[in-house]
mmCIF file of C-alpha atoms in Angstrom:
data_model
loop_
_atom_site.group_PDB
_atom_site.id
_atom_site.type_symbol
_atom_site.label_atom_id
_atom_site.label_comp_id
_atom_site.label_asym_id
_atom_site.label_seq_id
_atom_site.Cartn_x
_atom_site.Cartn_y
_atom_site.Cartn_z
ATOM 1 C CA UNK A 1 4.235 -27.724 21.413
ATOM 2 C CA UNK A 2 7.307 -27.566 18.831
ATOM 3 C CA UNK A 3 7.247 -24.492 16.742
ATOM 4 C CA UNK A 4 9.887 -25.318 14.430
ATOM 5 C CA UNK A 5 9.667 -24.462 10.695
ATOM 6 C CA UNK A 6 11.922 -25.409 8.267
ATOM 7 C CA UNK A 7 12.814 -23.274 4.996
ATOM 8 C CA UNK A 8 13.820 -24.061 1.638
ATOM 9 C CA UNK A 9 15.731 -21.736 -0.638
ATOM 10 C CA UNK A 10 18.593 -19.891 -2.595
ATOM 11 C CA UNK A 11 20.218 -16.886 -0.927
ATOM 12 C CA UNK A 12 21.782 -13.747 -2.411
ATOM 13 C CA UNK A 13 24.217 -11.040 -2.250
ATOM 14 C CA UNK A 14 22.360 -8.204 -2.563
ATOM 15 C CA UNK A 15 24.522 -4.929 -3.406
ATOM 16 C CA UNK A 16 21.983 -1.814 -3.318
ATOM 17 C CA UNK A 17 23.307 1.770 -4.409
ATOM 18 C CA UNK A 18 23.191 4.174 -1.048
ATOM 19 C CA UNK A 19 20.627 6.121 -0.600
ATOM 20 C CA UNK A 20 18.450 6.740 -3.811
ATOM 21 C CA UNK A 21 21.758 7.129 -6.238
ATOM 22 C CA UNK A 22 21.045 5.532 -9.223
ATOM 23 C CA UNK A 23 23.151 2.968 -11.161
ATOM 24 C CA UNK A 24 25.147 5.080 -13.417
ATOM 25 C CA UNK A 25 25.922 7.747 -10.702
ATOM 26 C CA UNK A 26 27.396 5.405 -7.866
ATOM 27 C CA UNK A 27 30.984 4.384 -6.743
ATOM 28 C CA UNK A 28 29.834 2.014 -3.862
ATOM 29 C CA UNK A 29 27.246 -0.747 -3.452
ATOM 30 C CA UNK A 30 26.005 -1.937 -0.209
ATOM 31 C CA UNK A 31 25.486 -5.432 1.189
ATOM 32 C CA UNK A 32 23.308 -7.183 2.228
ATOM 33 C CA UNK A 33 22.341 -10.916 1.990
ATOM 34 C CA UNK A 34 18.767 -12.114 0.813
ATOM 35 C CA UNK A 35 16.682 -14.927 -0.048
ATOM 36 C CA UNK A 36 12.791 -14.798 -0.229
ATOM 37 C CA UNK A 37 12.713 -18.024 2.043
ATOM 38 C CA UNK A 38 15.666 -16.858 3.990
ATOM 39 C CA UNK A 39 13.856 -13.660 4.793
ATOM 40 C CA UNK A 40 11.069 -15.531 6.189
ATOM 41 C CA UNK A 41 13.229 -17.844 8.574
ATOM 42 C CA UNK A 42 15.303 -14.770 9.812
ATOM 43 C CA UNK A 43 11.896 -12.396 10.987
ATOM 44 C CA UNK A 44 10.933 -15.698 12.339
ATOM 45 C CA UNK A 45 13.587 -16.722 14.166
ATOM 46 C CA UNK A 46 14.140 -12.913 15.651
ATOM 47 C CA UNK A 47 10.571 -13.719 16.826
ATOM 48 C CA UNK A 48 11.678 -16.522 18.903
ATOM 49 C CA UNK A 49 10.677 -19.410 16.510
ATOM 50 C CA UNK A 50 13.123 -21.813 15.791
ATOM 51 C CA UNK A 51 13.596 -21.939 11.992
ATOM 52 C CA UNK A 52 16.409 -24.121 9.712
ATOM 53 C CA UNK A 53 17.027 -22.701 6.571
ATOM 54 C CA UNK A 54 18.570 -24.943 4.115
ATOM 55 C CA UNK A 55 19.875 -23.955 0.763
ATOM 56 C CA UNK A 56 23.303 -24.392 -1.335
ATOM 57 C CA UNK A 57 26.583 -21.805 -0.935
ATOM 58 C CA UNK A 58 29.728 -21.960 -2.494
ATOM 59 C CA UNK A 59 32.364 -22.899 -0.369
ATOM 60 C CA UNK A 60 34.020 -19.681 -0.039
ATOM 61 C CA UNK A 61 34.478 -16.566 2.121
ATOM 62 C CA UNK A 62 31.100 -15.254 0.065
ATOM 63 C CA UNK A 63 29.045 -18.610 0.827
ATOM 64 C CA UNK A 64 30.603 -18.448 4.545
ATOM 65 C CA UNK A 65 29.228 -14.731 4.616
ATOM 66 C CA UNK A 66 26.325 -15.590 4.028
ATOM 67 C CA UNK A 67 25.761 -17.984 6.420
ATOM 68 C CA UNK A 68 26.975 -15.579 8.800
ATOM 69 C CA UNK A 69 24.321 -13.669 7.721
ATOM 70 C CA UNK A 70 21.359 -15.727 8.369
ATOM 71 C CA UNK A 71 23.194 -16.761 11.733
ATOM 72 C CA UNK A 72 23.334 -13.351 12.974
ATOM 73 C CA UNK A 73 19.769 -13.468 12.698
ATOM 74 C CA UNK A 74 19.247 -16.178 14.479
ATOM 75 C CA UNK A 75 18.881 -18.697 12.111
ATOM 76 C CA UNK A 76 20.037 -22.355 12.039
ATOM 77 C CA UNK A 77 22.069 -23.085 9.416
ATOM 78 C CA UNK A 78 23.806 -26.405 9.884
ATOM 79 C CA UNK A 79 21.419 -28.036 7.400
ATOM 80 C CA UNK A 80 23.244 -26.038 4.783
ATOM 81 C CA UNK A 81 25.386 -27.390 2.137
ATOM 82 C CA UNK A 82 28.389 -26.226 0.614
ATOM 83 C CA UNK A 83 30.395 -26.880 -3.499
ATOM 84 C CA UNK A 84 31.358 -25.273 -6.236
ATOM 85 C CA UNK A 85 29.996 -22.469 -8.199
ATOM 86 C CA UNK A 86 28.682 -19.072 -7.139
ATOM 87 C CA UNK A 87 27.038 -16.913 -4.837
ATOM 88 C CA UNK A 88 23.994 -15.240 -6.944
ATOM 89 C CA UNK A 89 24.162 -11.759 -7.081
ATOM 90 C CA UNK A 90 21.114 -9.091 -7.762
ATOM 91 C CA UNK A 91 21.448 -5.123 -8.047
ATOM 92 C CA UNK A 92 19.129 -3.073 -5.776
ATOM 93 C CA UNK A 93 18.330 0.956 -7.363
ATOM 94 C CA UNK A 94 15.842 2.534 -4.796
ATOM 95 C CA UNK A 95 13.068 5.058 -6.909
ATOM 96 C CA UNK A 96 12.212 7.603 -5.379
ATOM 97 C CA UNK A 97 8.779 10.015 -6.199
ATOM 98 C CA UNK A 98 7.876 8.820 -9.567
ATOM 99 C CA UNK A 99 10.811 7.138 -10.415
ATOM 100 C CA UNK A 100 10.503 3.426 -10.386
ATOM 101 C CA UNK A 101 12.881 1.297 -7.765
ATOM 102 C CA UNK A 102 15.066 -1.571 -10.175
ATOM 103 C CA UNK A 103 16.378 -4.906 -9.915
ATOM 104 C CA UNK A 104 19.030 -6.620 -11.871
ATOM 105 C CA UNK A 105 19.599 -10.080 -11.347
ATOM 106 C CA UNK A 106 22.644 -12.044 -11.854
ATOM 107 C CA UNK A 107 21.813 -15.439 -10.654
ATOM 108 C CA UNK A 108 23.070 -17.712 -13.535
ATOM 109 C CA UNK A 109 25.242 -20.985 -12.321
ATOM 110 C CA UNK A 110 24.668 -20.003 -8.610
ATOM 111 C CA UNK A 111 25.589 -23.030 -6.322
ATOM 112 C CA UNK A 112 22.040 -23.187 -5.133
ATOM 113 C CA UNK A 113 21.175 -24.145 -8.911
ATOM 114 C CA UNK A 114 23.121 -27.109 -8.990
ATOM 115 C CA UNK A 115 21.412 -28.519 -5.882
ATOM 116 C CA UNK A 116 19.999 -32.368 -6.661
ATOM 117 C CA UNK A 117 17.714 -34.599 -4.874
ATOM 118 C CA UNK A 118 20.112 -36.842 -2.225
ATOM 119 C CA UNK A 119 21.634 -33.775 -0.919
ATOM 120 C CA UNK A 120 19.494 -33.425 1.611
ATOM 121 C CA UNK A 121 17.733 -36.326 3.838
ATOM 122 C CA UNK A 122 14.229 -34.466 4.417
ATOM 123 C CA UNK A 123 13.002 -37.345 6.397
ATOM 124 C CA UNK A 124 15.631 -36.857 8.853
ATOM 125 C CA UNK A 125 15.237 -32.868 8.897
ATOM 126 C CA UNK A 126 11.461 -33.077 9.010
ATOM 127 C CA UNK A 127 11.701 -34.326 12.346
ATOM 128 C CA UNK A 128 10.091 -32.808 15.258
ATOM 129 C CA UNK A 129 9.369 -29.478 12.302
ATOM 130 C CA UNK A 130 5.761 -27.829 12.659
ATOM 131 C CA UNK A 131 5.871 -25.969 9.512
ATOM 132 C CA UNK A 132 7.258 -25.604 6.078
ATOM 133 C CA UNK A 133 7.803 -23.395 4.074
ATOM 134 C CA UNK A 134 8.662 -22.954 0.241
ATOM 135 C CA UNK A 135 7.955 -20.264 -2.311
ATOM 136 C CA UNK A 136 7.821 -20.221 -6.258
ATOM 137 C CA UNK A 137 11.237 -18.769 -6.721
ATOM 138 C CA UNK A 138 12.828 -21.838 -6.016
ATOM 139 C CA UNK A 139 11.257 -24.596 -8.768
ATOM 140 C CA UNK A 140 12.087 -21.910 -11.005
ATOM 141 C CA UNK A 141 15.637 -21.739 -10.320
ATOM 142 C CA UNK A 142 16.664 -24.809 -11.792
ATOM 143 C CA UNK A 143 14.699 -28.665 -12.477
ATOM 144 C CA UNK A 144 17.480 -29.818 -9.681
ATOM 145 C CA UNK A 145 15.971 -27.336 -7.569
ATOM 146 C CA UNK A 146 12.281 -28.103 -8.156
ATOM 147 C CA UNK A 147 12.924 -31.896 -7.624
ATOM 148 C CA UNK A 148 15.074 -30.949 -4.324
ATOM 149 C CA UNK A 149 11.718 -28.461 -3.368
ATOM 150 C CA UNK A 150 9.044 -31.792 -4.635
ATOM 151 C CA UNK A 151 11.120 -34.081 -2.396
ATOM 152 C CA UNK A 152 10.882 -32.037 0.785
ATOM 153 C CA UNK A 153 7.324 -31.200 0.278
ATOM 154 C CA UNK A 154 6.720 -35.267 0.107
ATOM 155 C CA UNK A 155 8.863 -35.529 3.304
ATOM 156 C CA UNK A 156 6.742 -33.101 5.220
ATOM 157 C CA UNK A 157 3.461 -34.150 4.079
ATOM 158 C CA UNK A 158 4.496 -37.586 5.152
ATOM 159 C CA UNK A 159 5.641 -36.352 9.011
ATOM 160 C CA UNK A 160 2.430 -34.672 9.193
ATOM 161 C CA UNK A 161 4.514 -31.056 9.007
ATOM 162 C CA UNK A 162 2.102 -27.691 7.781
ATOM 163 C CA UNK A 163 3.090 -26.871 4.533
ATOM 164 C CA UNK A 164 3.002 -22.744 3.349
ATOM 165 C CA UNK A 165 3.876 -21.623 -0.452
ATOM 166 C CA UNK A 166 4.227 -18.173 -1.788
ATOM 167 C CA UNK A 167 4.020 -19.560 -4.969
ATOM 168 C CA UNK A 168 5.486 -16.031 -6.411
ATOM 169 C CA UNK A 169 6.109 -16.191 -10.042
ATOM 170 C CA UNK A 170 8.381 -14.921 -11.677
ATOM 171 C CA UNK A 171 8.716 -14.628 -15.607
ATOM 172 C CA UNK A 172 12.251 -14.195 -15.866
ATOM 173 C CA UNK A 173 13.399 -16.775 -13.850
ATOM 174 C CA UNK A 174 12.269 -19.498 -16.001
ATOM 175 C CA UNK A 175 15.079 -19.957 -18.180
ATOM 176 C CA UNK A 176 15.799 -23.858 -17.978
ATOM 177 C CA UNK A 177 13.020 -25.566 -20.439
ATOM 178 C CA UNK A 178 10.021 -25.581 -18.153
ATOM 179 C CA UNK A 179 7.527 -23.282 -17.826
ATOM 180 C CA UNK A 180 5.796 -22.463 -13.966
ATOM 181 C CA UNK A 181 2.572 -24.544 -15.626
ATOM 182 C CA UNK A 182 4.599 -27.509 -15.815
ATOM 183 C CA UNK A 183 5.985 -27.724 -12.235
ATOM 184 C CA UNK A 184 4.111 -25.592 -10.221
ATOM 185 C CA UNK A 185 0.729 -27.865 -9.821
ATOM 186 C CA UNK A 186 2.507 -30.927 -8.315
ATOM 187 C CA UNK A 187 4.002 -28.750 -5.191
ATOM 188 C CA UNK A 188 1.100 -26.604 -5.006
ATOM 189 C CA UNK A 189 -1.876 -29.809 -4.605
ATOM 190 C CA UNK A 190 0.995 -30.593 -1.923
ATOM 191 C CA UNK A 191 0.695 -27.071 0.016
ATOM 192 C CA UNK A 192 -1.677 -26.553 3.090
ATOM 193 C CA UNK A 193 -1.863 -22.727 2.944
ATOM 194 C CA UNK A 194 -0.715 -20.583 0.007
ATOM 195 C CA UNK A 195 0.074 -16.540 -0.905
ATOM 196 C CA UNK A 196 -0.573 -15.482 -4.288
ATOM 197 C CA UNK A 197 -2.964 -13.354 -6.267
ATOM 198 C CA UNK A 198 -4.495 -13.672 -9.673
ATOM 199 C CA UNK A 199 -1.400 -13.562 -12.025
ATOM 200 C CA UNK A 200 -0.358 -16.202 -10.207
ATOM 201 C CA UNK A 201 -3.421 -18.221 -10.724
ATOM 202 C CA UNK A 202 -3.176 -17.894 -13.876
ATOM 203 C CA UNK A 203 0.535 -18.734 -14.332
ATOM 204 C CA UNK A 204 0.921 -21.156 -12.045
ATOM 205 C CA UNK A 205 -2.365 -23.146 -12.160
ATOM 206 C CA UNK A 206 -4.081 -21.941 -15.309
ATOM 207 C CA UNK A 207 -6.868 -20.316 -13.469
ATOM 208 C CA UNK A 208 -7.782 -16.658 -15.329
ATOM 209 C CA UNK A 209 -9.901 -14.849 -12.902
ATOM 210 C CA UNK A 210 -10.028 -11.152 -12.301
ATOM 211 C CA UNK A 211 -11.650 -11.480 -9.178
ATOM 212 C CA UNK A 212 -9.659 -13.175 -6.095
ATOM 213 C CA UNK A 213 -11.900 -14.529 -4.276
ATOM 214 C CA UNK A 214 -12.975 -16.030 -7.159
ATOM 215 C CA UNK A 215 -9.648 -16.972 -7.901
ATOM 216 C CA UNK A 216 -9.688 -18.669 -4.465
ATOM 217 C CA UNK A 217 -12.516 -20.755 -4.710
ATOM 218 C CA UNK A 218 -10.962 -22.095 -8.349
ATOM 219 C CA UNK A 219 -7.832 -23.052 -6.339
ATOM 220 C CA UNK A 220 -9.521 -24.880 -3.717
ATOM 221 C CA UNK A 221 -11.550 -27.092 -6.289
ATOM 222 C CA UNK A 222 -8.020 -27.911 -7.979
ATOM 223 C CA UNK A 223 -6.064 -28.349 -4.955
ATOM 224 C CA UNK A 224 -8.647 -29.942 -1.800
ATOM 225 C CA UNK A 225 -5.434 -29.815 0.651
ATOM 226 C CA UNK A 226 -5.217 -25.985 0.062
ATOM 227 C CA UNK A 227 -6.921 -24.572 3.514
ATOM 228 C CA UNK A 228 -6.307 -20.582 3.063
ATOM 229 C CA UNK A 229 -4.889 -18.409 0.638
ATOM 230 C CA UNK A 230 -3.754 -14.626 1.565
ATOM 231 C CA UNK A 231 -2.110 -11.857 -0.466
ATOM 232 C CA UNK A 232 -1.450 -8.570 -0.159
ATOM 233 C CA UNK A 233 -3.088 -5.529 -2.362
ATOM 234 C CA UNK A 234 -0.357 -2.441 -2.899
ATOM 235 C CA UNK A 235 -1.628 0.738 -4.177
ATOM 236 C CA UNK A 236 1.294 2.897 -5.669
ATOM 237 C CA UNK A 237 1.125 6.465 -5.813
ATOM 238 C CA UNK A 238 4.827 6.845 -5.814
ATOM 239 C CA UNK A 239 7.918 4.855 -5.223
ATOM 240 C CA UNK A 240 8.149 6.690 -1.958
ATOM 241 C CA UNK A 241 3.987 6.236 -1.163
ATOM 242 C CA UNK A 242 2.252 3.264 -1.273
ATOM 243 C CA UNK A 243 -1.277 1.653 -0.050
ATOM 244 C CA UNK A 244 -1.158 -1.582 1.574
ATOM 245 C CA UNK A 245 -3.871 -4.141 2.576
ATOM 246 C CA UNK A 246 -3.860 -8.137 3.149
ATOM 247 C CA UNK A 247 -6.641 -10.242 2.587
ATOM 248 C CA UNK A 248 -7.343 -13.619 3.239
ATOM 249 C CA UNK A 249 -9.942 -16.137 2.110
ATOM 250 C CA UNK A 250 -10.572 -18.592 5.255
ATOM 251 C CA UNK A 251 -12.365 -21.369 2.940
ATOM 252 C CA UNK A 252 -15.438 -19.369 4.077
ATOM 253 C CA UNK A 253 -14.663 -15.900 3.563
ATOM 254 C CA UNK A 254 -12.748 -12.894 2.682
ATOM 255 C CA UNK A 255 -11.311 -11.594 5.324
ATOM 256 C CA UNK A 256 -9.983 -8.168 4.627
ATOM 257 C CA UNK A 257 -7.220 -5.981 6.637
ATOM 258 C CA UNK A 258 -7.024 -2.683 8.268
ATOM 259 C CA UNK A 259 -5.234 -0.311 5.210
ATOM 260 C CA UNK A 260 -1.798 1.550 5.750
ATOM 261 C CA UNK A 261 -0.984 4.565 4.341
ATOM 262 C CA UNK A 262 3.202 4.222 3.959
ATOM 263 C CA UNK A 263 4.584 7.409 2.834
ATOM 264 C CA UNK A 264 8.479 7.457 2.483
ATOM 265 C CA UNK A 265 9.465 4.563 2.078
ATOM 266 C CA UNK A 266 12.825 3.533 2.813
ATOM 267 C CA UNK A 267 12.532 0.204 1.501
ATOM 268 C CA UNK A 268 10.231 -2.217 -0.102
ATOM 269 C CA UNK A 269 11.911 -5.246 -0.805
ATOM 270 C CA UNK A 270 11.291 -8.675 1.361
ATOM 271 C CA UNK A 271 7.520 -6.565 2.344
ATOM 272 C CA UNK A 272 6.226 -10.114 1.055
ATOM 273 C CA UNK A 273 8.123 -11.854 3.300
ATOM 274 C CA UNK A 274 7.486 -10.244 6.180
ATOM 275 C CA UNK A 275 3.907 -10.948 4.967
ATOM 276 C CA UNK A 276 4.591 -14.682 5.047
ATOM 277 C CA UNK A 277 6.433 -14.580 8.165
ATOM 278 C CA UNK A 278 3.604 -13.169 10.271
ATOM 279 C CA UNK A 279 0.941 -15.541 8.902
ATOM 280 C CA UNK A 280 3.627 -18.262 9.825
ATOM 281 C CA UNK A 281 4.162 -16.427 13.414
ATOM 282 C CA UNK A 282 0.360 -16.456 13.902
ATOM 283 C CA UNK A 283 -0.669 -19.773 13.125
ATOM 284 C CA UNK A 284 2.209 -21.191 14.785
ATOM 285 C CA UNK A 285 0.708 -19.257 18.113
ATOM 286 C CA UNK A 286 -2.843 -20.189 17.083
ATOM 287 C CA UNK A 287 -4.266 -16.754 16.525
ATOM 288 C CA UNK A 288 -7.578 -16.350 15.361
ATOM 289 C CA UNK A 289 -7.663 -16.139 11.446
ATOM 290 C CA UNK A 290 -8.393 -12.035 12.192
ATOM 291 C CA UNK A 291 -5.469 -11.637 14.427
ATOM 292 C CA UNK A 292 -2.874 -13.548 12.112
ATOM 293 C CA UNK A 293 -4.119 -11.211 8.952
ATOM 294 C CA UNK A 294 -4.112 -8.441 11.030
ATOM 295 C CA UNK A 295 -0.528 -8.744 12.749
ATOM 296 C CA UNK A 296 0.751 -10.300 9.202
ATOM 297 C CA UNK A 297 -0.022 -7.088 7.154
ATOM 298 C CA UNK A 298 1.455 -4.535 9.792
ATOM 299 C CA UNK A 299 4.393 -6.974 9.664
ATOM 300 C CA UNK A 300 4.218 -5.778 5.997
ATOM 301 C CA UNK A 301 3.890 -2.752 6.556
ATOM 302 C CA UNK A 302 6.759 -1.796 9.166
ATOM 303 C CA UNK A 303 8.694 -3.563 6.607
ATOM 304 C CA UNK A 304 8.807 -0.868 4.383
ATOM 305 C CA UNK A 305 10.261 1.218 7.552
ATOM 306 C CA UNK A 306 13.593 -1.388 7.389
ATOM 307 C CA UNK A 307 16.412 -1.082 5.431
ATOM 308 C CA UNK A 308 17.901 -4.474 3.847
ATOM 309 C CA UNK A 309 15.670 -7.486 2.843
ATOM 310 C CA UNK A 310 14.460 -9.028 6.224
ATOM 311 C CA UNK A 311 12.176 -7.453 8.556
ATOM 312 C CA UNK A 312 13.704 -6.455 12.024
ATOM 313 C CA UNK A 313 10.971 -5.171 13.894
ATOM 314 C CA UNK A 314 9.901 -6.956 16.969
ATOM 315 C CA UNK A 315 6.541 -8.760 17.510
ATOM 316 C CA UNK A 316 5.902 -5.439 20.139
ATOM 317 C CA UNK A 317 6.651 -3.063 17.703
ATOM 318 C CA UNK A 318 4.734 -4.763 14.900
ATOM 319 C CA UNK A 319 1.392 -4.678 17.854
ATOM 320 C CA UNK A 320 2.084 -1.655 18.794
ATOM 321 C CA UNK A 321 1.709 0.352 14.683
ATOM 322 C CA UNK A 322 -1.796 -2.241 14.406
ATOM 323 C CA UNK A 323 -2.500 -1.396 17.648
ATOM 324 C CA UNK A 324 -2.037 2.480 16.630
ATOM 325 C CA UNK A 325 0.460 3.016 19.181
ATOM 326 C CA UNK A 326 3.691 4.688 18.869
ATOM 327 C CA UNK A 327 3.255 5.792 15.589
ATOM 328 C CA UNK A 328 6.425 8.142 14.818
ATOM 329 C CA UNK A 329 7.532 8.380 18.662
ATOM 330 C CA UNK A 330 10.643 9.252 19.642
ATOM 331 C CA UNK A 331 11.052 6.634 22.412
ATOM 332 C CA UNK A 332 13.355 6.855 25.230
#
């Protein structure tokens, strides 16, 4: 059976002070490159899925690095597109204790903004693909961009292809006239299985619940095609120690996750993805529903273990931690 997924969205360079130096103390920035969507094609594609990412880079030594970048991981990237513009940049400050981690974005006229329906033939792409996958950064990037993201989603419902959203909003990205209320319902009634918790209900849908699997049940009545929803539920104690469950509401029932306990934490960012990626993984390899939460949220977890935006860790590691093996070995 094909097992290829297909991924839609803009990529970054991220530059992250080293170790926990904070903004105004460092000299040096590191890179990496990072995309929510990106993130989730690269773990999948180290997992031996076959996963297209398509987005919009500047045609310059940056854009080319970039796609170097996913196709180190793996990645195919010859649906990619190249013009003018920018790469979009965001600044990475790791917290520490009780000092928060910060981001500051610098996204404005990236190349992937300027990205326009007829760019891309879908139909043609969405050939042979099992799965797509799209999240709620990219409709807020730009209208071009949600057009580009409402054209591929009619592509893929049309081939029969799975459809995934983290529908992920985010307040500050919405700078172009539209709020996520305005766009986000049309791609969402379009989505099979969705990630998101009650802000974005409320933000995305205009469902106010406090209660998610209430919240899920709302959604479902709104949006028939939606099958599942998961998120995740972090408990911070500390920058450096956080709680982490997934849950997952079948159309039936909750289903809830084993809990890690993640104390030093070398790296949060992309967790999410990793998240997405294993529910993707799963279902692709028709797990149970149990199974897929299960392996997705110690994807999640052993995220937090990886330095950089994508999650590295191999489908035996990732058994191995929910399996409680290995835990802190030195292995040889």
């Amino acid at each position: 059976m094909n097992k290829k997924v297909v991924t839609l969205g803009d990529v970054m360079m991220r530059l992250s002070t080293p170790g926990f130096a904070r903004f105004t103390q460092t000299e040096t920035f590191k890179i990496h490159y990072a995309g929510s969507e990106g993130n989730v094609a690269s773990a999948l594609a180290g997992w031996g899925v076959p996963a297209v990412h398509v987005t919009r880079f500047p045609e310059n030594d940056f854009g080319r690095a970039a796609t170097e970048s996913l196709r180190k991981f793996g990645v195919d990237t010859s649906s990619i597109i190249y013009g003018d513009e920018r790469l979009g940049l965001y600044f990475l400050e790791n917290g520490a204790m009780q000092r928060s981690s910060r981001i500051i974005y610098d996204r404005f006229d990236s190349a992937f903004s300027y990205i326009k329906p007829g760019m891309i033939d879908w139909s043609e792409l969405m050939k042979g693909a099992r799965w797509f996958h799209w999240s709620g950064i990219t409709p807020a990037i730009s209208q071009g961009a949600a057009d580009v993201c409402k054209a591929a989603l009619l592509a893929a419902r049309k081939q029969g292809v799975t459809i995934s959203a983290d529908i992920n909003y985010r307040r500050n990205l919405w700078q172009y006239g539209k709020r996520a209320i305005d766009i986000m319902p049309s791609l969402i009634e379009l989505s099979d299985i969705i990630v998101g918790g009650v802000t974005d209900f409320e933000n995305c849908l205009g469902i106010t619940v406090t209660d998610f699997e209430k919240g899920c049940k709302e959604v479902q009545k709104k949006n028939p095609a939606v099958k599942k929803i998961a998120n995740t539920h972090r408990e911070s104690i500390s920058s450096s120690h956080n709680k982490i469950e997934g849950m997952l509401w079948t159309g039936k029932e909750l289903l809830r996750s084993q809990q890690y306990d993640l104390t030093h934490i070398v790296d949060r960012v992309g967790a999410g993805d990793a998240f997405m990626a294993g529910l993707i993984f799963c279902w692709i390899n028709e797990k149970t529903e149990k199974q897929t939460l299960e392996f997705a949220t110690a994807s999640c977890a052993m995220k937090h273990s990886v330095e950089g935006d994508v999650n590295v860790c191999t489908v035996q590691e990732i058994d191995a931690v929910l399996n409680g093996k290995n835990i802190g070995k030195l292995l040889r």
